[in-house]
CSV table of C-alpha atoms in Angstrom, one decimal:
chain,number,residue,atom,x,y,z
E,1,MET,CA,0.0,0.0,0.0
E,2,LYS,CA,1.1,3.5,-0.7
E,3,VAL,CA,0.1,6.8,0.8
E,4,THR,CA,-0.9,9.0,-2.2
E,5,LYS,CA,-2.3,12.0,-0.4
E,6,VAL,CA,-2.2,13.3,3.1
E,7,SER,CA,-3.4,16.6,4.6
E,8,SER,CA,-3.6,15.5,8.3
E,9,ILE,CA,-1.4,14.5,11.1
E,10,SER,CA,-1.5,10.7,10.4
E,11,SER,CA,0.8,8.3,12.3
E,12,ILE,CA,1.1,4.7,13.3
E,13,GLN,CA,0.0,4.2,16.9
E,14,ASP,CA,-0.8,1.4,19.3
E,15,LEU,CA,-1.6,1.6,23.0
E,16,GLY,CA,1.7,3.2,23.8
E,17,ARG,CA,4.8,2.7,25.9
E,18,LEU,CA,3.3,2.0,29.3
E,19,ASN,CA,6.3,1.2,31.5
E,20,TYR,CA,9.0,3.7,30.7
E,21,LYS,CA,7.9,6.9,32.3
E,22,ALA,CA,10.5,6.3,35.1
E,23,TYR,CA,13.1,6.7,32.4
E,24,GLY,CA,11.6,9.9,31.0
E,25,VAL,CA,10.0,8.3,28.0
E,26,ASN,CA,6.6,9.6,27.3
E,27,GLU,CA,3.7,7.2,26.7
E,28,ASN,CA,2.4,8.1,23.2
E,29,GLY,CA,-0.2,5.8,21.7
E,30,ALA,CA,-3.7,6.3,20.4
E,31,LEU,CA,-5.4,9.4,21.7
E,32,ASP,CA,-8.8,7.6,21.8
E,33,LYS,CA,-7.7,4.1,23.0
E,34,TRP,CA,-11.3,2.9,23.2
E,35,SER,CA,-12.0,3.5,19.5
E,36,PHE,CA,-8.6,2.1,18.7
E,37,MET,CA,-9.3,-1.1,20.6
E,38,LEU,CA,-12.8,-1.3,19.1
E,39,GLY,CA,-11.3,-1.4,15.6
E,40,ASN,CA,-8.9,-4.2,16.5
E,41,ALA,CA,-11.7,-6.1,18.3
E,42,LEU,CA,-13.9,-5.8,15.2
E,43,LEU,CA,-11.1,-7.4,13.1
E,44,GLY,CA,-10.2,-10.1,15.6
E,45,ASN,CA,-6.7,-8.6,16.1
E,46,ASP,CA,-4.7,-8.3,19.3
E,47,LEU,CA,-6.1,-5.2,20.9
E,48,ASN,CA,-2.7,-3.6,20.7
E,49,ALA,CA,-2.2,-4.2,16.9
E,50,PRO,CA,-0.7,-1.0,15.3
E,51,ALA,CA,-3.2,1.2,13.4
E,52,ILE,CA,-3.1,4.5,11.5
E,53,GLU,CA,-4.4,7.4,13.6
E,54,VAL,CA,-5.7,10.3,11.4
E,55,ILE,CA,-6.3,13.6,13.1
E,56,LEU,CA,-8.6,15.8,11.0
E,57,GLY,CA,-7.6,16.5,7.4
E,58,GLY,CA,-7.6,13.7,5.0
E,59,ILE,CA,-5.5,10.7,3.7
E,60,GLU,CA,-5.6,8.5,0.6
E,61,ILE,CA,-4.0,5.1,0.5
E,62,TYR,CA,-3.7,3.1,-2.7
E,63,CYS,CA,-3.9,-0.6,-2.1
E,64,ASP,CA,-1.9,-2.8,-4.5
E,65,LYS,CA,-3.1,-5.8,-2.6
E,66,ALA,CA,-6.4,-6.6,-0.9
E,67,MET,CA,-7.0,-6.1,2.8
E,68,THR,CA,-9.8,-6.3,5.4
E,69,PHE,CA,-10.1,-3.2,7.5
E,70,CYS,CA,-12.3,-0.9,9.4
E,71,ILE,CA,-12.5,2.8,10.4
E,72,THR,CA,-13.4,3.8,14.0
E,73,GLY,CA,-13.3,6.9,16.1
E,74,ALA,CA,-14.0,10.3,14.4
E,75,ASN,CA,-16.9,10.0,11.9
E,76,TYR,CA,-15.2,10.5,8.5
E,77,GLU,CA,-16.5,11.1,5.0
E,78,ALA,CA,-14.8,8.1,3.5
E,79,PHE,CA,-14.7,6.2,0.3
E,80,ILE,CA,-13.3,3.2,-1.5
E,81,ASP,CA,-12.7,4.9,-4.9
E,82,GLU,CA,-16.0,6.7,-5.2
E,83,LYS,CA,-18.2,4.3,-3.1
E,84,PRO,CA,-19.0,5.7,0.4
E,85,ILE,CA,-18.1,3.6,3.4
E,86,HIS,CA,-19.0,4.0,7.1
E,87,ASN,CA,-17.5,3.8,10.5
E,88,ASN,CA,-17.4,0.6,12.5
E,89,TYR,CA,-17.9,-1.7,9.5
E,90,ARG,CA,-15.5,-4.5,8.8
E,91,ILE,CA,-15.0,-4.4,5.1
E,92,ARG,CA,-12.7,-5.5,2.3
E,93,ILE,CA,-10.8,-3.3,-0.2
E,94,GLU,CA,-9.6,-5.1,-3.3
E,95,ALA,CA,-6.3,-4.7,-5.0
E,96,GLY,CA,-6.2,-1.6,-7.3
E,97,LYS,CA,-8.6,0.4,-5.2
E,98,THR,CA,-7.9,3.6,-3.2
E,99,LEU,CA,-9.1,4.2,0.4
E,100,ARG,CA,-10.0,7.9,0.9
E,101,LEU,CA,-10.7,9.6,4.1
E,102,VAL,CA,-11.8,13.1,3.0
E,103,ARG,CA,-12.8,15.0,6.2
E,104,ALA,CA,-14.0,14.4,9.7
E,105,MET,CA,-17.7,15.3,10.0
E,106,SER,CA,-17.5,14.9,13.8
E,107,GLY,CA,-14.7,14.1,16.2
E,108,MET,CA,-11.0,14.6,15.9
E,109,CYS,CA,-9.1,11.3,15.4
E,110,ALA,CA,-10.0,8.3,13.3
E,111,TYR,CA,-8.3,4.9,13.3
E,112,ILE,CA,-7.7,2.8,10.2
E,113,CYS,CA,-7.3,-0.7,11.5
E,114,ALA,CA,-6.3,-3.6,9.2
E,115,TYR,CA,-6.6,-7.3,9.8
E,116,GLY,CA,-3.2,-8.4,11.1
E,117,GLY,CA,-2.2,-4.8,12.0
E,118,PHE,CA,0.1,-2.4,10.2
E,119,LYS,CA,3.8,-3.3,10.4
E,120,ALA,CA,5.9,-0.7,12.2
E,121,ASP,CA,9.2,0.0,14.0
E,122,LEU,CA,9.0,-1.5,17.5
E,123,VAL,CA,10.8,0.7,20.1
E,124,LEU,CA,10.6,-0.2,23.8
E,125,ASN,CA,7.9,-2.7,23.1
E,126,SER,CA,5.6,-0.3,21.3
E,127,ALA,CA,5.0,0.6,17.6
E,128,SER,CA,3.6,4.1,18.6
E,129,THR,CA,5.2,7.1,16.9
E,130,ASN,CA,7.0,9.5,19.2
E,131,LEU,CA,6.7,12.6,17.0
E,132,SER,CA,9.0,14.7,19.2
E,133,ALA,CA,11.8,12.2,19.7
E,134,ASN,CA,11.4,10.7,16.2
E,135,PHE,CA,11.2,7.0,16.9
E,136,GLY,CA,8.6,4.2,16.5
E,137,GLY,CA,5.9,4.0,13.9
E,138,LEU,CA,7.2,4.6,10.4
E,139,ASN,CA,10.7,6.2,10.7
E,140,GLY,CA,9.5,8.1,13.8
E,141,ARG,CA,7.4,10.6,11.9
E,142,ALA,CA,4.0,11.4,10.6
E,143,LEU,CA,3.0,9.7,7.4
E,144,LYS,CA,3.8,11.5,4.1
E,145,VAL,CA,3.1,11.0,0.4
E,146,GLY,CA,5.0,8.1,-1.0
E,147,ASP,CA,5.2,6.0,2.2
E,148,GLU,CA,4.8,2.3,1.7
E,149,LEU,CA,2.7,0.4,4.3
E,150,SER,CA,2.3,-3.3,4.8
E,151,ILE,CA,0.0,-5.4,7.0
E,152,GLY,CA,0.3,-8.7,8.8
E,153,SER,CA,-2.4,-10.7,6.9
E,154,ARG,CA,-4.5,-10.5,3.7
E,155,MET,CA,-7.2,-12.9,4.9
E,156,ASN,CA,-10.7,-12.1,3.8
E,157,LEU,CA,-13.3,-11.7,6.6
E,158,SER,CA,-17.0,-11.3,6.3
E,159,GLN,CA,-18.6,-7.9,6.4
E,160,ILE,CA,-20.1,-7.0,9.7
E,161,ALA,CA,-20.9,-3.8,11.7
E,162,VAL,CA,-21.0,-2.9,15.4
E,163,ALA,CA,-22.0,0.0,17.6
E,164,GLY,CA,-19.4,2.7,18.2
E,165,ILE,CA,-18.3,4.1,21.6
E,166,LYS,CA,-21.2,5.7,23.4
E,167,ASN,CA,-20.9,9.5,23.6
E,168,ARG,CA,-21.6,11.8,26.6
E,169,LYS,CA,-22.5,15.4,27.0
E,170,SER,CA,-19.9,16.1,29.7
E,171,ILE,CA,-16.5,14.7,30.6
E,172,ARG,CA,-16.3,12.9,33.9
E,173,ILE,CA,-13.4,13.8,36.3
E,174,LEU,CA,-12.0,12.8,39.7
E,175,LYS,CA,-10.6,15.2,42.2
E,176,GLY,CA,-6.9,15.8,41.7
E,177,SER,CA,-4.2,15.5,44.4
E,178,GLU,CA,-4.2,19.4,44.9
E,179,TRP,CA,-8.0,19.7,44.7
E,180,ASP,CA,-8.2,21.0,48.3
E,181,TYR,CA,-5.7,23.7,47.5
E,182,PHE,CA,-7.9,25.4,45.0
E,183,SER,CA,-10.5,28.1,46.0
E,184,ASP,CA,-14.2,27.2,46.3
E,185,GLU,CA,-14.8,29.6,43.5
E,186,ALA,CA,-12.3,27.7,41.3
E,187,LYS,CA,-14.0,24.4,42.0
E,188,HIS,CA,-17.4,25.9,41.3
E,189,ASN,CA,-16.2,27.4,38.0
E,190,LEU,CA,-14.6,24.1,36.9
E,191,LEU,CA,-17.9,22.2,37.4
E,192,ASN,CA,-20.4,24.8,36.3
E,193,ASN,CA,-18.9,26.4,33.2
E,194,GLU,CA,-17.9,25.4,29.7
E,195,PHE,CA,-14.3,25.6,28.6
E,196,LEU,CA,-13.1,26.4,25.1
E,197,ILE,CA,-10.4,24.1,23.6
E,198,THR,CA,-7.9,26.6,22.2
E,199,SER,CA,-5.9,26.3,19.0
E,200,SER,CA,-2.7,25.9,21.1
E,201,SER,CA,-3.7,22.3,21.7
E,202,ASN,CA,-1.9,19.3,20.4
E,203,ARG,CA,-1.2,15.6,21.1
E,204,MET,CA,0.6,16.7,24.3
E,205,GLY,CA,-2.4,18.4,25.8
E,206,TYR,CA,-5.4,20.5,25.3
E,207,ARG,CA,-5.3,24.1,26.6
E,208,LEU,CA,-8.6,25.3,27.9
E,209,LYS,CA,-10.0,28.8,28.2
E,210,SER,CA,-13.1,30.3,29.9
E,211,ASP,CA,-14.2,33.6,31.4
E,212,PHE,CA,-13.0,32.4,34.8
E,213,LYS,CA,-9.6,31.5,36.2
E,214,LEU,CA,-9.0,28.6,38.4
E,215,ASP,CA,-7.2,30.1,41.4
E,216,LEU,CA,-5.4,28.5,44.3
E,217,LYS,CA,-6.3,29.6,47.9
E,218,GLU,CA,-2.7,30.7,48.2
E,219,GLU,CA,0.5,30.3,46.4
E,220,LEU,CA,1.7,26.7,46.2
E,221,SER,CA,5.2,25.5,45.4
E,222,LEU,CA,5.5,21.9,44.2
E,223,ALA,CA,8.5,19.9,43.2
E,224,SER,CA,8.3,18.4,39.7
E,225,HIS,CA,6.3,15.1,40.0
E,226,GLY,CA,4.8,12.4,37.8
E,227,VAL,CA,1.8,13.2,35.6
E,228,SER,CA,-0.2,11.2,33.1
E,229,ALA,CA,-2.7,11.5,30.3
E,230,GLY,CA,-6.0,12.9,31.7
E,231,THR,CA,-4.3,15.0,34.4
E,232,ILE,CA,-5.8,18.5,34.5
E,233,GLN,CA,-3.0,20.8,35.7
E,234,VAL,CA,-3.4,24.5,36.3
E,235,PRO,CA,-0.5,26.9,35.6
E,236,SER,CA,-0.2,30.2,37.5
E,237,GLY,CA,-2.4,32.0,35.0
E,238,GLY,CA,-5.4,29.9,36.1
E,239,GLU,CA,-6.1,28.4,32.7
E,240,PRO,CA,-6.1,24.6,32.8
E,241,ILE,CA,-4.3,22.1,30.5
E,242,VAL,CA,-5.5,18.6,30.1
E,243,LEU,CA,-2.6,16.3,29.3
E,244,LEU,CA,-2.9,13.7,26.5
E,245,LYS,CA,-0.8,10.8,25.3
E,246,ASP,CA,2.3,12.7,24.2
E,247,ALA,CA,2.5,14.6,27.5
E,248,GLN,CA,5.7,15.0,29.4
E,249,THR,CA,6.4,12.5,32.2
E,250,THR,CA,6.7,15.1,35.0
E,251,GLY,CA,5.3,18.5,35.8
E,252,GLY,CA,5.2,21.0,38.7
E,253,TYR,CA,1.7,22.6,38.3
E,254,ALA,CA,-1.1,21.9,40.7
E,255,LYS,CA,-3.5,19.2,39.6
E,256,ILE,CA,-7.1,20.1,40.2
E,257,ALA,CA,-8.6,17.0,38.6
E,258,GLN,CA,-8.1,13.9,36.5
E,259,VAL,CA,-10.3,12.9,33.5
E,260,ILE,CA,-11.5,9.3,34.1
E,261,GLU,CA,-10.0,6.6,31.9
E,262,ALA,CA,-13.4,5.8,30.4
E,263,ASP,CA,-13.9,9.4,29.1
E,264,LEU,CA,-10.3,10.3,28.0
E,265,GLY,CA,-11.0,9.1,24.5
E,266,LEU,CA,-14.2,11.1,24.2
E,267,PHE,CA,-12.3,14.1,25.5
E,268,ALA,CA,-9.6,13.7,22.9
E,269,GLN,CA,-12.3,13.5,20.2
E,270,SER,CA,-13.4,17.1,21.2
E,271,ARG,CA,-12.5,19.5,18.5
E,272,ILE,CA,-10.3,22.6,18.6
E,273,ASN,CA,-12.5,25.7,19.3
E,274,SER,CA,-15.4,23.5,20.6
E,275,LYS,CA,-16.6,23.8,24.2
E,276,ILE,CA,-16.6,21.0,26.9
E,277,SER,CA,-17.9,20.7,30.4
E,278,PHE,CA,-16.9,18.6,33.3
E,279,GLU,CA,-18.8,16.4,35.8
E,280,LEU,CA,-17.3,15.3,39.1
E,281,VAL,CA,-17.7,11.6,39.9
E,282,ASP,CA,-16.3,9.3,42.6
E,283,LEU,CA,-13.9,6.4,42.1
E,284,LYS,CA,-16.7,3.8,42.1
E,285,GLU,CA,-18.4,5.5,39.2
E,286,ALA,CA,-15.1,5.9,37.3
E,287,LEU,CA,-14.4,2.1,37.7
E,288,GLU,CA,-17.9,1.2,36.6
E,289,ALA,CA,-17.5,3.4,33.6
E,290,LYS,CA,-14.3,1.6,32.7
E,291,LYS,CA,-15.9,-1.8,33.1
E,292,GLU,CA,-18.7,-0.7,30.7
E,293,ARG,CA,-16.1,0.3,28.1
E,294,ILE,CA,-14.2,-3.0,28.5
E,295,SER,CA,-17.5,-5.0,28.3
E,296,HIS,CA,-18.3,-3.3,25.0
E,297,ILE,CA,-14.9,-4.1,23.6
E,298,ASN,CA,-15.2,-7.7,24.7
E,299,GLN,CA,-18.7,-8.0,23.2
E,300,VAL,CA,-17.4,-6.7,19.9
E,301,LYS,CA,-14.5,-9.1,20.0
E,302,GLU,CA,-16.8,-12.1,20.7
E,303,TYR,CA,-19.2,-11.1,17.9
E,304,ALA,CA,-16.4,-10.6,15.4
E,305,SER,CA,-15.0,-14.1,16.2
E,306,GLU,CA,-18.4,-15.7,15.5
E,307,ASN,CA,-18.7,-14.0,12.2
């Protein structure tokens, strides 16, 4: 397969480098891991099989050999040559055809998953592309025109479709470790106002803006400490940053909250210049929500194996 056109940040990702933060290596991996795993489950792949993450923009891939694939995540206007195709369908593209993802009609990042997974450079047990350090994926960089791609299997599978990841109006959060250091007004504003996702956002984190600042009760000095995707940290200016999969491994800002694992993919699907709101939940609800996501993925995997 060859990339013939690309106008997006497209890269090879898996679930990321999960055990190397102690060495200063950031996690990387799919921004919306639930949609990524859904695609692999639909194909009967290992849930960590490398896929192409497409962030807005478009991409065209000419297939010189047939493959079975699916698109999950952002809802894209997509075609095989001129024939429209849809999200969450396991379908076949024959040799000589072109897969075209034109534009995202909703959401930010789509996943092109192929049966057998895309072959990629493994670094520290992960195929994810580290775009800042230039390793993993395909030569450590975003895909560009002329790149050759290959997959692990050309087996033909039946065409089936499944339900996508359930959406929500608000993003659920847990109290962060410095929650009690923030003013009552800051906590009220976090939970009762919408935040704009600014254009300064990227795979490292989304920078949020509102009419209100999230202020501490008094100045707080913290030593640099470990952070992770989903952490909502608040610099001295009072405008929060939600860390994502390419985030640094440590930081020194106060952490007001943490996006729950079940909703981090939904948050990452929020578009630049859109508005989001937060809902505070307890640990029990966060764990139940994660169980619900895992149950959905397992149901898809079981259905795919029977068809």
